[in-house]
mmCIF file with all atom_site columns, C-alpha atoms in Angstrom:
data_model
loop_
_atom_site.group_PDB
_atom_site.id
_atom_site.type_symbol
_atom_site.label_atom_id
_atom_site.label_alt_id
_atom_site.label_comp_id
_atom_site.label_asym_id
_atom_site.label_entity_id
_atom_site.label_seq_id
_atom_site.pdbx_PDB_ins_code
_atom_site.Cartn_x
_atom_site.Cartn_y
_atom_site.Cartn_z
_atom_site.occupancy
_atom_site.B_iso_or_equiv
_atom_site.pdbx_formal_charge
_atom_site.auth_seq_id
_atom_site.auth_comp_id
_atom_site.auth_asym_id
_atom_site.auth_atom_id
_atom_site.pdbx_PDB_model_num
ATOM 1   C CA . MET A 1 1   ? 104.288 -11.133 74.485  1.00 0.00 ? 1   MET A CA 1
ATOM 2   C CA . PRO A 1 2   ? 106.549 -9.294  72.206  1.00 0.00 ? 2   PRO A CA 1
ATOM 3   C CA . GLN A 1 3   ? 110.153 -9.170  73.388  1.00 0.00 ? 3   GLN A CA 1
ATOM 4   C CA . ILE A 1 4   ? 111.554 -5.316  74.022  1.00 0.00 ? 4   ILE A CA 1
ATOM 5   C CA . ASN A 1 5   ? 115.014 -5.061  72.971  1.00 0.00 ? 5   ASN A CA 1
ATOM 6   C CA . SER A 1 6   ? 117.524 -2.180  73.211  1.00 0.00 ? 6   SER A CA 1
ATOM 7   C CA . SER A 1 7   ? 116.769 -0.861  70.079  1.00 0.00 ? 7   SER A CA 1
ATOM 8   C CA . MET A 1 8   ? 113.214 -0.250  70.435  1.00 0.00 ? 8   MET A CA 1
ATOM 9   C CA . VAL A 1 9   ? 113.990 1.301   73.873  1.00 0.00 ? 9   VAL A CA 1
ATOM 10  C CA . TRP A 1 10  ? 116.222 3.896   72.698  1.00 0.00 ? 10  TRP A CA 1
ATOM 11  C CA . THR A 1 11  ? 114.095 4.475   70.076  1.00 0.00 ? 11  THR A CA 1
ATOM 12  C CA . VAL A 1 12  ? 111.339 5.392   72.279  1.00 0.00 ? 12  VAL A CA 1
ATOM 13  C CA . LEU A 1 13  ? 113.953 7.189   74.497  1.00 0.00 ? 13  LEU A CA 1
ATOM 14  C CA . THR A 1 14  ? 114.989 9.297   71.539  1.00 0.00 ? 14  THR A CA 1
ATOM 15  C CA . ALA A 1 15  ? 111.600 10.083  70.883  1.00 0.00 ? 15  ALA A CA 1
ATOM 16  C CA . ILE A 1 16  ? 110.610 11.204  74.098  1.00 0.00 ? 16  ILE A CA 1
ATOM 17  C CA . SER A 1 17  ? 113.889 13.189  74.311  1.00 0.00 ? 17  SER A CA 1
ATOM 18  C CA . THR A 1 18  ? 113.223 14.918  71.138  1.00 0.00 ? 18  THR A CA 1
ATOM 19  C CA . SER A 1 19  ? 109.559 15.810  72.113  1.00 0.00 ? 19  SER A CA 1
ATOM 20  C CA . ALA A 1 20  ? 110.893 17.151  75.092  1.00 0.00 ? 20  ALA A CA 1
ATOM 21  C CA . VAL A 1 21  ? 113.549 19.334  73.667  1.00 0.00 ? 21  VAL A CA 1
ATOM 22  C CA . LEU A 1 22  ? 110.968 20.538  70.994  1.00 0.00 ? 22  LEU A CA 1
ATOM 23  C CA . LEU A 1 23  ? 108.333 21.427  73.629  1.00 0.00 ? 23  LEU A CA 1
ATOM 24  C CA . ALA A 1 24  ? 111.083 23.294  75.602  1.00 0.00 ? 24  ALA A CA 1
ATOM 25  C CA . PHE A 1 25  ? 112.003 25.134  72.407  1.00 0.00 ? 25  PHE A CA 1
ATOM 26  C CA . VAL A 1 26  ? 108.313 25.923  71.603  1.00 0.00 ? 26  VAL A CA 1
ATOM 27  C CA . ALA A 1 27  ? 107.803 27.150  75.166  1.00 0.00 ? 27  ALA A CA 1
ATOM 28  C CA . TRP A 1 28  ? 111.107 29.399  74.854  1.00 0.00 ? 28  TRP A CA 1
ATOM 29  C CA . LEU A 1 29  ? 109.879 30.636  71.511  1.00 0.00 ? 29  LEU A CA 1
ATOM 30  C CA . VAL A 1 30  ? 106.169 31.272  73.052  1.00 0.00 ? 30  VAL A CA 1
ATOM 31  C CA . ARG A 1 31  ? 107.607 32.902  76.081  1.00 0.00 ? 31  ARG A CA 1
ATOM 32  C CA . SER A 1 32  ? 110.165 34.955  73.987  1.00 0.00 ? 32  SER A CA 1
ATOM 33  C CA . VAL A 1 33  ? 107.286 36.207  71.731  1.00 0.00 ? 33  VAL A CA 1
ATOM 34  C CA . ILE A 1 34  ? 105.170 37.507  74.536  1.00 0.00 ? 34  ILE A CA 1
ATOM 35  C CA . THR A 1 35  ? 107.974 38.984  76.145  1.00 0.00 ? 35  THR A CA 1
ATOM 36  C CA . HIS A 1 36  ? 108.640 40.841  72.977  1.00 0.00 ? 36  HIS A CA 1
ATOM 37  C CA . TRP A 1 37  ? 105.090 41.858  72.574  1.00 0.00 ? 37  TRP A CA 1
ATOM 38  C CA . LEU A 1 38  ? 104.903 42.830  76.065  1.00 0.00 ? 38  LEU A CA 1
ATOM 39  C CA . SER A 1 39  ? 108.216 45.229  75.900  1.00 0.00 ? 39  SER A CA 1
ATOM 40  C CA . LYS A 1 40  ? 106.435 46.616  73.015  1.00 0.00 ? 40  LYS A CA 1
ATOM 41  C CA . ASP A 1 41  ? 103.220 47.365  75.048  1.00 0.00 ? 41  ASP A CA 1
ATOM 42  C CA . ILE A 1 42  ? 105.213 48.785  77.957  1.00 0.00 ? 42  ILE A CA 1
ATOM 43  C CA . GLU A 1 43  ? 106.990 51.056  75.776  1.00 0.00 ? 43  GLU A CA 1
ATOM 44  C CA . GLN A 1 44  ? 104.025 51.821  74.003  1.00 0.00 ? 44  GLN A CA 1
ATOM 45  C CA . PHE A 1 45  ? 101.891 52.623  77.149  1.00 0.00 ? 45  PHE A CA 1
ATOM 46  C CA . LYS A 1 46  ? 105.305 54.668  78.279  1.00 0.00 ? 46  LYS A CA 1
ATOM 47  C CA . MET A 1 47  ? 105.033 56.570  75.295  1.00 0.00 ? 47  MET A CA 1
ATOM 48  C CA . THR A 1 48  ? 101.322 57.271  75.789  1.00 0.00 ? 48  THR A CA 1
ATOM 49  C CA . MET A 1 49  ? 101.527 57.916  79.206  1.00 0.00 ? 49  MET A CA 1
ATOM 50  C CA . LYS A 1 50  ? 104.322 60.591  78.389  1.00 0.00 ? 50  LYS A CA 1
ATOM 51  C CA . TYR A 1 51  ? 102.559 62.090  75.606  1.00 0.00 ? 51  TYR A CA 1
ATOM 52  C CA . GLU A 1 52  ? 99.266  62.478  77.998  1.00 0.00 ? 52  GLU A CA 1
ATOM 53  C CA . LYS A 1 53  ? 101.077 63.874  80.743  1.00 0.00 ? 53  LYS A CA 1
ATOM 54  C CA . ASP A 1 54  ? 102.682 66.230  78.347  1.00 0.00 ? 54  ASP A CA 1
ATOM 55  C CA . ILE A 1 55  ? 99.465  67.410  77.234  1.00 0.00 ? 55  ILE A CA 1
ATOM 56  C CA . GLU A 1 56  ? 97.988  67.770  80.959  1.00 0.00 ? 56  GLU A CA 1
ATOM 57  C CA . ILE A 1 57  ? 101.266 70.112  81.821  1.00 0.00 ? 57  ILE A CA 1
ATOM 58  C CA . GLU A 1 58  ? 100.813 72.178  78.980  1.00 0.00 ? 58  GLU A CA 1
ATOM 59  C CA . ARG A 1 59  ? 96.903  72.561  80.016  1.00 0.00 ? 59  ARG A CA 1
ATOM 60  C CA . LEU A 1 60  ? 97.936  73.526  83.349  1.00 0.00 ? 60  LEU A CA 1
ATOM 61  C CA . LYS A 1 61  ? 100.466 75.777  82.238  1.00 0.00 ? 61  LYS A CA 1
ATOM 62  C CA . GLY A 1 62  ? 97.881  77.332  79.795  1.00 0.00 ? 62  GLY A CA 1
ATOM 63  C CA . GLN A 1 63  ? 95.222  77.601  82.731  1.00 0.00 ? 63  GLN A CA 1
ATOM 64  C CA . LEU A 1 64  ? 97.911  79.049  85.234  1.00 0.00 ? 64  LEU A CA 1
ATOM 65  C CA . LYS A 1 65  ? 98.871  81.424  82.527  1.00 0.00 ? 65  LYS A CA 1
ATOM 66  C CA . LYS A 1 66  ? 95.124  82.571  82.053  1.00 0.00 ? 66  LYS A CA 1
ATOM 67  C CA . MET A 1 67  ? 94.461  82.816  85.757  1.00 0.00 ? 67  MET A CA 1
ATOM 68  C CA . THR A 1 68  ? 97.702  85.005  85.941  1.00 0.00 ? 68  THR A CA 1
ATOM 69  C CA . ALA A 1 69  ? 96.504  87.480  83.699  1.00 0.00 ? 69  ALA A CA 1
ATOM 70  C CA . GLU A 1 70  ? 93.175  87.659  84.713  1.00 0.00 ? 70  GLU A CA 1
ATOM 71  C CA . HIS A 1 71  ? 94.240  88.382  88.415  1.00 0.00 ? 71  HIS A CA 1
ATOM 72  C CA . GLU A 1 72  ? 96.951  91.101  87.064  1.00 0.00 ? 72  GLU A CA 1
ATOM 73  C CA . ILE A 1 73  ? 93.691  92.296  85.113  1.00 0.00 ? 73  ILE A CA 1
ATOM 74  C CA . MET A 1 74  ? 91.596  92.346  88.619  1.00 0.00 ? 74  MET A CA 1
ATOM 75  C CA . PHE A 1 75  ? 94.408  93.803  90.189  1.00 0.00 ? 75  PHE A CA 1
ATOM 76  C CA . ASN A 1 76  ? 95.035  96.768  88.056  1.00 0.00 ? 76  ASN A CA 1
ATOM 77  C CA . GLN A 1 77  ? 91.313  97.432  88.288  1.00 0.00 ? 77  GLN A CA 1
ATOM 78  C CA . LEU A 1 78  ? 91.176  97.459  91.710  1.00 0.00 ? 78  LEU A CA 1
ATOM 79  C CA . HIS A 1 79  ? 94.084  99.836  92.000  1.00 0.00 ? 79  HIS A CA 1
ATOM 80  C CA . THR A 1 80  ? 92.587  102.284 89.302  1.00 0.00 ? 80  THR A CA 1
ATOM 81  C CA . LYS A 1 81  ? 89.352  102.047 91.593  1.00 0.00 ? 81  LYS A CA 1
ATOM 82  C CA . VAL A 1 82  ? 91.426  102.957 94.714  1.00 0.00 ? 82  VAL A CA 1
ATOM 83  C CA . PHE A 1 83  ? 93.061  105.890 92.936  1.00 0.00 ? 83  PHE A CA 1
ATOM 84  C CA . ALA A 1 84  ? 89.933  107.333 91.900  1.00 0.00 ? 84  ALA A CA 1
ATOM 85  C CA . THR A 1 85  ? 88.461  106.954 95.093  1.00 0.00 ? 85  THR A CA 1
ATOM 86  C CA . ILE A 1 86  ? 91.330  108.606 96.901  1.00 0.00 ? 86  ILE A CA 1
ATOM 87  C CA . ALA A 1 87  ? 91.295  111.565 94.061  1.00 0.00 ? 87  ALA A CA 1
ATOM 88  C CA . ARG A 1 88  ? 87.340  112.007 94.689  1.00 0.00 ? 88  ARG A CA 1
ATOM 89  C CA . LEU A 1 89  ? 87.506  111.846 98.545  1.00 0.00 ? 89  LEU A CA 1
ATOM 90  C CA . TYR A 1 90  ? 90.641  114.073 98.772  1.00 0.00 ? 90  TYR A CA 1
ATOM 91  C CA . LYS A 1 91  ? 88.698  116.739 96.032  1.00 0.00 ? 91  LYS A CA 1
ATOM 92  C CA . LEU A 1 92  ? 85.443  116.254 98.732  1.00 0.00 ? 92  LEU A CA 1
ATOM 93  C CA . ILE A 1 93  ? 87.746  116.988 101.927 1.00 0.00 ? 93  ILE A CA 1
ATOM 94  C CA . VAL A 1 94  ? 89.293  120.271 100.361 1.00 0.00 ? 94  VAL A CA 1
ATOM 95  C CA . VAL A 1 95  ? 86.009  121.462 99.239  1.00 0.00 ? 95  VAL A CA 1
ATOM 96  C CA . THR A 1 96  ? 84.602  120.763 102.646 1.00 0.00 ? 96  THR A CA 1
ATOM 97  C CA . GLN A 1 97  ? 87.262  122.515 104.497 1.00 0.00 ? 97  GLN A CA 1
ATOM 98  C CA . MET A 1 98  ? 87.129  125.655 101.970 1.00 0.00 ? 98  MET A CA 1
ATOM 99  C CA . ALA A 1 99  ? 83.513  125.600 102.656 1.00 0.00 ? 99  ALA A CA 1
ATOM 100 C CA . MET A 1 100 ? 83.797  125.771 106.245 1.00 0.00 ? 100 MET A CA 1
ATOM 101 C CA . GLY A 1 101 ? 86.374  128.560 105.972 1.00 0.00 ? 101 GLY A CA 1
ATOM 102 C CA . GLU A 1 102 ? 84.065  130.571 104.169 1.00 0.00 ? 102 GLU A CA 1
ATOM 103 C CA . TYR A 1 103 ? 81.309  129.732 106.584 1.00 0.00 ? 103 TYR A CA 1
ATOM 104 C CA . PHE A 1 104 ? 83.325  130.614 109.885 1.00 0.00 ? 104 PHE A CA 1
ATOM 105 C CA . ALA A 1 105 ? 85.174  133.429 108.416 1.00 0.00 ? 105 ALA A CA 1
ATOM 106 C CA . ILE A 1 106 ? 85.595  136.119 110.908 1.00 0.00 ? 106 ILE A CA 1
ATOM 107 C CA . LEU A 1 107 ? 86.281  139.015 108.511 1.00 0.00 ? 107 LEU A CA 1
ATOM 108 C CA . ARG A 1 108 ? 83.866  138.742 105.088 1.00 0.00 ? 108 ARG A CA 1
ATOM 109 C CA . TYR A 1 109 ? 83.607  141.375 101.959 1.00 0.00 ? 109 TYR A CA 1
ATOM 110 C CA . SER A 1 110 ? 80.351  143.249 102.251 1.00 0.00 ? 110 SER A CA 1
ATOM 111 C CA . ASP A 1 111 ? 78.679  141.783 99.333  1.00 0.00 ? 111 ASP A CA 1
ATOM 112 C CA . SER A 1 112 ? 79.678  137.975 100.825 1.00 0.00 ? 112 SER A CA 1
ATOM 113 C CA . PRO A 1 113 ? 76.787  135.570 100.865 1.00 0.00 ? 113 PRO A CA 1
ATOM 114 C CA . SER A 1 114 ? 74.682  135.299 104.168 1.00 0.00 ? 114 SER A CA 1
ATOM 115 C CA . GLU A 1 115 ? 75.564  133.358 106.944 1.00 0.00 ? 115 GLU A CA 1
ATOM 116 C CA . GLU A 1 116 ? 72.726  131.137 106.073 1.00 0.00 ? 116 GLU A CA 1
ATOM 117 C CA . GLU A 1 117 ? 73.806  130.431 102.702 1.00 0.00 ? 117 GLU A CA 1
ATOM 118 C CA . ARG A 1 118 ? 77.396  129.989 103.412 1.00 0.00 ? 118 ARG A CA 1
ATOM 119 C CA . GLY A 1 119 ? 76.274  127.586 106.025 1.00 0.00 ? 119 GLY A CA 1
ATOM 120 C CA . LYS A 1 120 ? 73.813  125.579 103.766 1.00 0.00 ? 120 LYS A CA 1
ATOM 121 C CA . VAL A 1 121 ? 77.033  125.385 101.038 1.00 0.00 ? 121 VAL A CA 1
ATOM 122 C CA . ALA A 1 122 ? 79.147  124.171 104.152 1.00 0.00 ? 122 ALA A CA 1
ATOM 123 C CA . ILE A 1 123 ? 76.682  121.583 105.435 1.00 0.00 ? 123 ILE A CA 1
ATOM 124 C CA . ASP A 1 124 ? 75.958  120.454 102.115 1.00 0.00 ? 124 ASP A CA 1
ATOM 125 C CA . ALA A 1 125 ? 79.793  119.867 101.385 1.00 0.00 ? 125 ALA A CA 1
ATOM 126 C CA . TRP A 1 126 ? 80.016  118.240 104.548 1.00 0.00 ? 126 TRP A CA 1
ATOM 127 C CA . ASN A 1 127 ? 77.330  115.732 103.637 1.00 0.00 ? 127 ASN A CA 1
ATOM 128 C CA . SER A 1 128 ? 78.677  114.692 100.333 1.00 0.00 ? 128 SER A CA 1
ATOM 129 C CA . LEU A 1 129 ? 81.999  114.222 101.985 1.00 0.00 ? 129 LEU A CA 1
ATOM 130 C CA . ASN A 1 130 ? 80.305  112.063 104.797 1.00 0.00 ? 130 ASN A CA 1
ATOM 131 C CA . SER A 1 131 ? 78.123  109.807 102.330 1.00 0.00 ? 131 SER A CA 1
ATOM 132 C CA . PHE A 1 132 ? 80.930  109.455 99.740  1.00 0.00 ? 132 PHE A CA 1
ATOM 133 C CA . PHE A 1 133 ? 83.323  108.278 102.679 1.00 0.00 ? 133 PHE A CA 1
ATOM 134 C CA . ARG A 1 134 ? 80.971  105.886 104.134 1.00 0.00 ? 134 ARG A CA 1
ATOM 135 C CA . GLU A 1 135 ? 80.219  104.211 100.650 1.00 0.00 ? 135 GLU A CA 1
ATOM 136 C CA . HIS A 1 136 ? 83.861  103.597 100.024 1.00 0.00 ? 136 HIS A CA 1
ATOM 137 C CA . GLU A 1 137 ? 85.206  103.027 103.556 1.00 0.00 ? 137 GLU A CA 1
ATOM 138 C CA . ILE A 1 138 ? 86.154  99.419  102.328 1.00 0.00 ? 138 ILE A CA 1
ATOM 139 C CA . TYR A 1 139 ? 89.091  100.773 100.272 1.00 0.00 ? 139 TYR A CA 1
ATOM 140 C CA . PHE A 1 140 ? 90.951  102.384 102.979 1.00 0.00 ? 140 PHE A CA 1
ATOM 141 C CA . ASP A 1 141 ? 93.129  100.779 105.779 1.00 0.00 ? 141 ASP A CA 1
ATOM 142 C CA . LYS A 1 142 ? 91.730  101.239 109.439 1.00 0.00 ? 142 LYS A CA 1
ATOM 143 C CA . ASN A 1 143 ? 94.192  104.127 110.499 1.00 0.00 ? 143 ASN A CA 1
ATOM 144 C CA . THR A 1 144 ? 93.076  106.280 107.406 1.00 0.00 ? 144 THR A CA 1
ATOM 145 C CA . CYS A 1 145 ? 89.489  105.634 108.167 1.00 0.00 ? 145 CYS A CA 1
ATOM 146 C CA . LYS A 1 146 ? 90.000  106.504 111.989 1.00 0.00 ? 146 LYS A CA 1
ATOM 147 C CA . VAL A 1 147 ? 91.490  110.160 110.986 1.00 0.00 ? 147 VAL A CA 1
ATOM 148 C CA . VAL A 1 148 ? 88.895  110.596 108.442 1.00 0.00 ? 148 VAL A CA 1
ATOM 149 C CA . ASN A 1 149 ? 86.255  109.784 111.284 1.00 0.00 ? 149 ASN A CA 1
ATOM 150 C CA . GLU A 1 150 ? 88.218  112.078 113.392 1.00 0.00 ? 150 GLU A CA 1
ATOM 151 C CA . TYR A 1 151 ? 88.241  114.843 110.668 1.00 0.00 ? 151 TYR A CA 1
ATOM 152 C CA . LEU A 1 152 ? 84.563  114.409 109.929 1.00 0.00 ? 152 LEU A CA 1
ATOM 153 C CA . LYS A 1 153 ? 83.468  114.363 113.553 1.00 0.00 ? 153 LYS A CA 1
ATOM 154 C CA . GLY A 1 154 ? 85.653  117.451 114.064 1.00 0.00 ? 154 GLY A CA 1
ATOM 155 C CA . LEU A 1 155 ? 83.973  119.178 111.427 1.00 0.00 ? 155 LEU A CA 1
ATOM 156 C CA . HIS A 1 156 ? 80.545  118.601 112.657 1.00 0.00 ? 156 HIS A CA 1
ATOM 157 C CA . ASP A 1 157 ? 81.551  119.532 116.319 1.00 0.00 ? 157 ASP A CA 1
ATOM 158 C CA . LEU A 1 158 ? 82.732  123.108 114.838 1.00 0.00 ? 158 LEU A CA 1
ATOM 159 C CA . VAL A 1 159 ? 79.464  123.604 112.803 1.00 0.00 ? 159 VAL A CA 1
ATOM 160 C CA . ILE A 1 160 ? 77.245  123.031 116.234 1.00 0.00 ? 160 ILE A CA 1
ATOM 161 C CA . ASP A 1 161 ? 79.720  125.527 118.087 1.00 0.00 ? 161 ASP A CA 1
ATOM 162 C CA . PHE A 1 162 ? 79.463  128.200 115.497 1.00 0.00 ? 162 PHE A CA 1
ATOM 163 C CA . GLN A 1 163 ? 75.987  127.976 115.201 1.00 0.00 ? 163 GLN A CA 1
ATOM 164 C CA . THR A 1 164 ? 75.262  128.084 119.224 1.00 0.00 ? 164 THR A CA 1
ATOM 165 C CA . ARG A 1 165 ? 77.933  130.988 119.637 1.00 0.00 ? 165 ARG A CA 1
ATOM 166 C CA . LYS A 1 166 ? 75.534  133.405 119.976 1.00 0.00 ? 166 LYS A CA 1
ATOM 167 C CA . ASP A 1 167 ? 74.380  131.728 123.162 1.00 0.00 ? 167 ASP A CA 1
ATOM 168 C CA . GLU A 1 168 ? 77.611  132.018 125.029 1.00 0.00 ? 168 GLU A CA 1
ATOM 169 C CA . LYS A 1 169 ? 78.191  135.432 126.744 1.00 0.00 ? 169 LYS A CA 1
ATOM 170 C CA . ASN A 1 170 ? 81.381  135.825 125.088 1.00 0.00 ? 170 ASN A CA 1
ATOM 171 C CA . TYR A 1 171 ? 80.641  134.536 121.640 1.00 0.00 ? 171 TYR A CA 1
ATOM 172 C CA . ALA A 1 172 ? 83.288  136.378 119.864 1.00 0.00 ? 172 ALA A CA 1
ATOM 173 C CA . LYS A 1 173 ? 85.833  134.505 122.074 1.00 0.00 ? 173 LYS A CA 1
ATOM 174 C CA . LYS A 1 174 ? 83.759  131.011 121.081 1.00 0.00 ? 174 LYS A CA 1
ATOM 175 C CA . TRP A 1 175 ? 83.843  132.360 117.438 1.00 0.00 ? 175 TRP A CA 1
ATOM 176 C CA . SER A 1 176 ? 87.772  132.544 117.444 1.00 0.00 ? 176 SER A CA 1
ATOM 177 C CA . GLU A 1 177 ? 88.126  129.285 119.093 1.00 0.00 ? 177 GLU A CA 1
ATOM 178 C CA . VAL A 1 178 ? 86.107  127.546 115.953 1.00 0.00 ? 178 VAL A CA 1
ATOM 179 C CA . TRP A 1 179 ? 88.205  129.649 113.553 1.00 0.00 ? 179 TRP A CA 1
ATOM 180 C CA . ASN A 1 180 ? 91.619  128.336 114.980 1.00 0.00 ? 180 ASN A CA 1
ATOM 181 C CA . LYS A 1 181 ? 90.562  125.073 115.467 1.00 0.00 ? 181 LYS A CA 1
ATOM 182 C CA . LEU A 1 182 ? 89.686  124.730 111.912 1.00 0.00 ? 182 LEU A CA 1
ATOM 183 C CA . ASN A 1 183 ? 92.861  126.037 110.575 1.00 0.00 ? 183 ASN A CA 1
ATOM 184 C CA . GLY A 1 184 ? 94.803  124.199 113.558 1.00 0.00 ? 184 GLY A CA 1
ATOM 185 C CA . GLU A 1 185 ? 93.585  120.748 114.439 1.00 0.00 ? 185 GLU A CA 1
ATOM 186 C CA . MET A 1 186 ? 91.429  120.310 111.199 1.00 0.00 ? 186 MET A CA 1
ATOM 187 C CA . GLU A 1 187 ? 94.323  121.262 108.849 1.00 0.00 ? 187 GLU A CA 1
ATOM 188 C CA . ASN A 1 188 ? 96.542  118.905 110.640 1.00 0.00 ? 188 ASN A CA 1
ATOM 189 C CA . LEU A 1 189 ? 94.425  115.995 110.150 1.00 0.00 ? 189 LEU A CA 1
ATOM 190 C CA . LYS A 1 190 ? 93.663  117.159 106.588 1.00 0.00 ? 190 LYS A CA 1
ATOM 191 C CA . ARG A 1 191 ? 97.336  117.107 105.999 1.00 0.00 ? 191 ARG A CA 1
ATOM 192 C CA . SER A 1 192 ? 97.825  113.597 107.663 1.00 0.00 ? 192 SER A CA 1
ATOM 193 C CA . LEU A 1 193 ? 95.396  112.153 105.207 1.00 0.00 ? 193 LEU A CA 1
ATOM 194 C CA . GLU A 1 194 ? 97.005  113.845 102.349 1.00 0.00 ? 194 GLU A CA 1
ATOM 195 C CA . ASP A 1 195 ? 100.419 111.858 103.563 1.00 0.00 ? 195 ASP A CA 1
ATOM 196 C CA . SER A 1 196 ? 98.525  108.591 103.842 1.00 0.00 ? 196 SER A CA 1
ATOM 197 C CA . PHE A 1 197 ? 96.920  109.354 100.216 1.00 0.00 ? 197 PHE A CA 1
ATOM 198 C CA . ARG A 1 198 ? 100.248 109.865 98.763  1.00 0.00 ? 198 ARG A CA 1
ATOM 199 C CA . SER A 1 199 ? 101.839 106.667 100.573 1.00 0.00 ? 199 SER A CA 1
ATOM 200 C CA . LYS A 1 200 ? 98.851  104.760 98.897  1.00 0.00 ? 200 LYS A CA 1
ATOM 201 C CA . ILE A 1 201 ? 99.334  105.894 95.498  1.00 0.00 ? 201 ILE A CA 1
ATOM 202 C CA . GLY A 1 202 ? 103.055 105.960 95.432  1.00 0.00 ? 202 GLY A CA 1
ATOM 203 C CA . VAL A 1 203 ? 103.937 109.618 95.746  1.00 0.00 ? 203 VAL A CA 1
ATOM 204 C CA . GLU A 1 204 ? 106.754 110.697 97.991  1.00 0.00 ? 204 GLU A CA 1
ATOM 205 C CA . SER A 1 205 ? 105.563 112.903 100.927 1.00 0.00 ? 205 SER A CA 1
#
């Protein structure tokens, strides 16, 4: 059996120590390389995420800008529609009020149209006003709708009273009441609507 001397032991220990140091260095080197590449990957990942985030933000900004523009267009179109509706409704109110005035007039010229003819014009005007309002009622607030409905009903009742006035003993008095109501209560309702319309289109009363 060979004898192991101190020189051999030292040689073996030195070899083992050198191998351990070498392995430790290799491990450190591998860890450093991996850490370096991971750091590069993390930075690249951060840059990619920031780039994608910036693109998404710009895309959302573009969508928001487009939606805002579309909303403004729709809002302006709606206001234009509301203004046109108010103008048309007010014109029909004025025409109806004047037609009723002609129909109920106590004093008339000798060449004036007959009562039947004036009545047809007045009733046609009322029907046009009523139909237009029913079709566009959605454009008006509840209070305005209430006043318009009161106005329409008031005129309708006056037509009935006027047409049946001759059934009364004192039909001249009934006729006068119809005329006074047209130029009193109905005129006041008309002026109330004027104020409401001015408010909606931004015109001072």
